[in-house]
XYZ file of C-alpha atoms in Angstrom:
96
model
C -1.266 -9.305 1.469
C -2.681 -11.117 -1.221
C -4.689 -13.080 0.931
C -6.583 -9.330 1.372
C -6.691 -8.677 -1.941
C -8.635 -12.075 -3.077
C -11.278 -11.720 -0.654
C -12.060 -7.790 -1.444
C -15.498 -8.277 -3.008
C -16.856 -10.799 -0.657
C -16.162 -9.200 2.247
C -18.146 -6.007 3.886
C -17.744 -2.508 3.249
C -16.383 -1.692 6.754
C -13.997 -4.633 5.880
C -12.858 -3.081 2.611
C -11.968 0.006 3.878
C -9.842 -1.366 6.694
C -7.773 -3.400 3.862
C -6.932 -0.349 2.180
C -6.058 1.184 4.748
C -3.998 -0.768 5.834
C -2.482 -0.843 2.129
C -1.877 2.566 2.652
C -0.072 1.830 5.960
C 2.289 -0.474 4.172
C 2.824 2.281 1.026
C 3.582 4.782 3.954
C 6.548 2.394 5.123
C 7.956 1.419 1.966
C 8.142 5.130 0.714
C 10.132 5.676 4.498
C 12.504 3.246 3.771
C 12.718 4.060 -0.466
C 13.876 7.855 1.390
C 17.011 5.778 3.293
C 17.792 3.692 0.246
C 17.988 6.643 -1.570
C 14.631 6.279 -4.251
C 12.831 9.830 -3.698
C 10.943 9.240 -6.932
C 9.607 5.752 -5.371
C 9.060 7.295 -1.642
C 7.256 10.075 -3.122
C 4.471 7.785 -5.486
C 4.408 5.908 -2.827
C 3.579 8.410 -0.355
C 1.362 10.138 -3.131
C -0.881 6.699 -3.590
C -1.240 6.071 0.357
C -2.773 9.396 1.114
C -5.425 8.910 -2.214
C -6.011 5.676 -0.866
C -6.690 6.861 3.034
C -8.651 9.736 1.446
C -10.839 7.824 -0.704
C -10.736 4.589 1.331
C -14.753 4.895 2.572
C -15.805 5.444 -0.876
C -14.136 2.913 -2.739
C -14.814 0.485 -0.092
C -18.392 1.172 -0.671
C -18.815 2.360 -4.301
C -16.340 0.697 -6.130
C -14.914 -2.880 -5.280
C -13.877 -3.552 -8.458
C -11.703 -0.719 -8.538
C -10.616 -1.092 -4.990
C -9.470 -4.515 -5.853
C -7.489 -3.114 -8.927
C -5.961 -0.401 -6.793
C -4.607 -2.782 -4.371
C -2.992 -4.813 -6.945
C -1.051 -2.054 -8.489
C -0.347 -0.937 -4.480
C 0.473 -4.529 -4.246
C 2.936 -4.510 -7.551
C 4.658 -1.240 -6.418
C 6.177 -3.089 -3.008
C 6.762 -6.210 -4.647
C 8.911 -4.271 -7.285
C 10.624 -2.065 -4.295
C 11.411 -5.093 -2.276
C 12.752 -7.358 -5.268
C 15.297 -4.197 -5.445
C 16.171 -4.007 -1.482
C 14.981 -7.586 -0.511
C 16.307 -6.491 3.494
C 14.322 -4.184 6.202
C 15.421 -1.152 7.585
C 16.678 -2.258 11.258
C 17.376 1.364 12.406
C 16.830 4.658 11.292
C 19.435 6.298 13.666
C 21.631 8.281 12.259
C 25.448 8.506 13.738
């Protein structure tokens, strides 16, 4: 993840807008699991700042790197913080 973060303003804009997407992806999956551990003010951000990045992923990507790069820091800040709180994965969603 930081990996794609470094590398934001060297690489092309077709290239940019597939890493935040796929930010977005990963936003999308922590807010599903912050709903089963209970955070509904984390799931919904979460879910709030994945669908303004998918939205505005083809302009950023081409427009604005710098504040692409920003964006998927504090995207990038937002997990770390959730996961430091519930370091484990959701194994099953089943309900019994």
């Amino acid at each position: 993840m930081e990996e794609n973060i470094n590398i934001i303003k060297s690489v092309s804009a077709s290239e940019r807008e597939e890493i935040i997407v796929d930010f977005a992806r990963w936003l999308e999956v922590a807010a599903q699991e912050a709903l089963i551990f209970g955070e509904g003010r984390f799931a919904m951000m979460s879910a709030s700042m994945a669908e303004a990045m998918r939205v505005n992923a083809d302009e950023l990507a081409r427009d604005n790197p710098d504040k692409a790069e920003r964006l998927l820091q504090q995207a990038s800040a937002m997990m770390a913080q959730f996961k430091s709180a519930y370091p484990y994965r959701v194994v099953s969603r089943a309900v019994h």
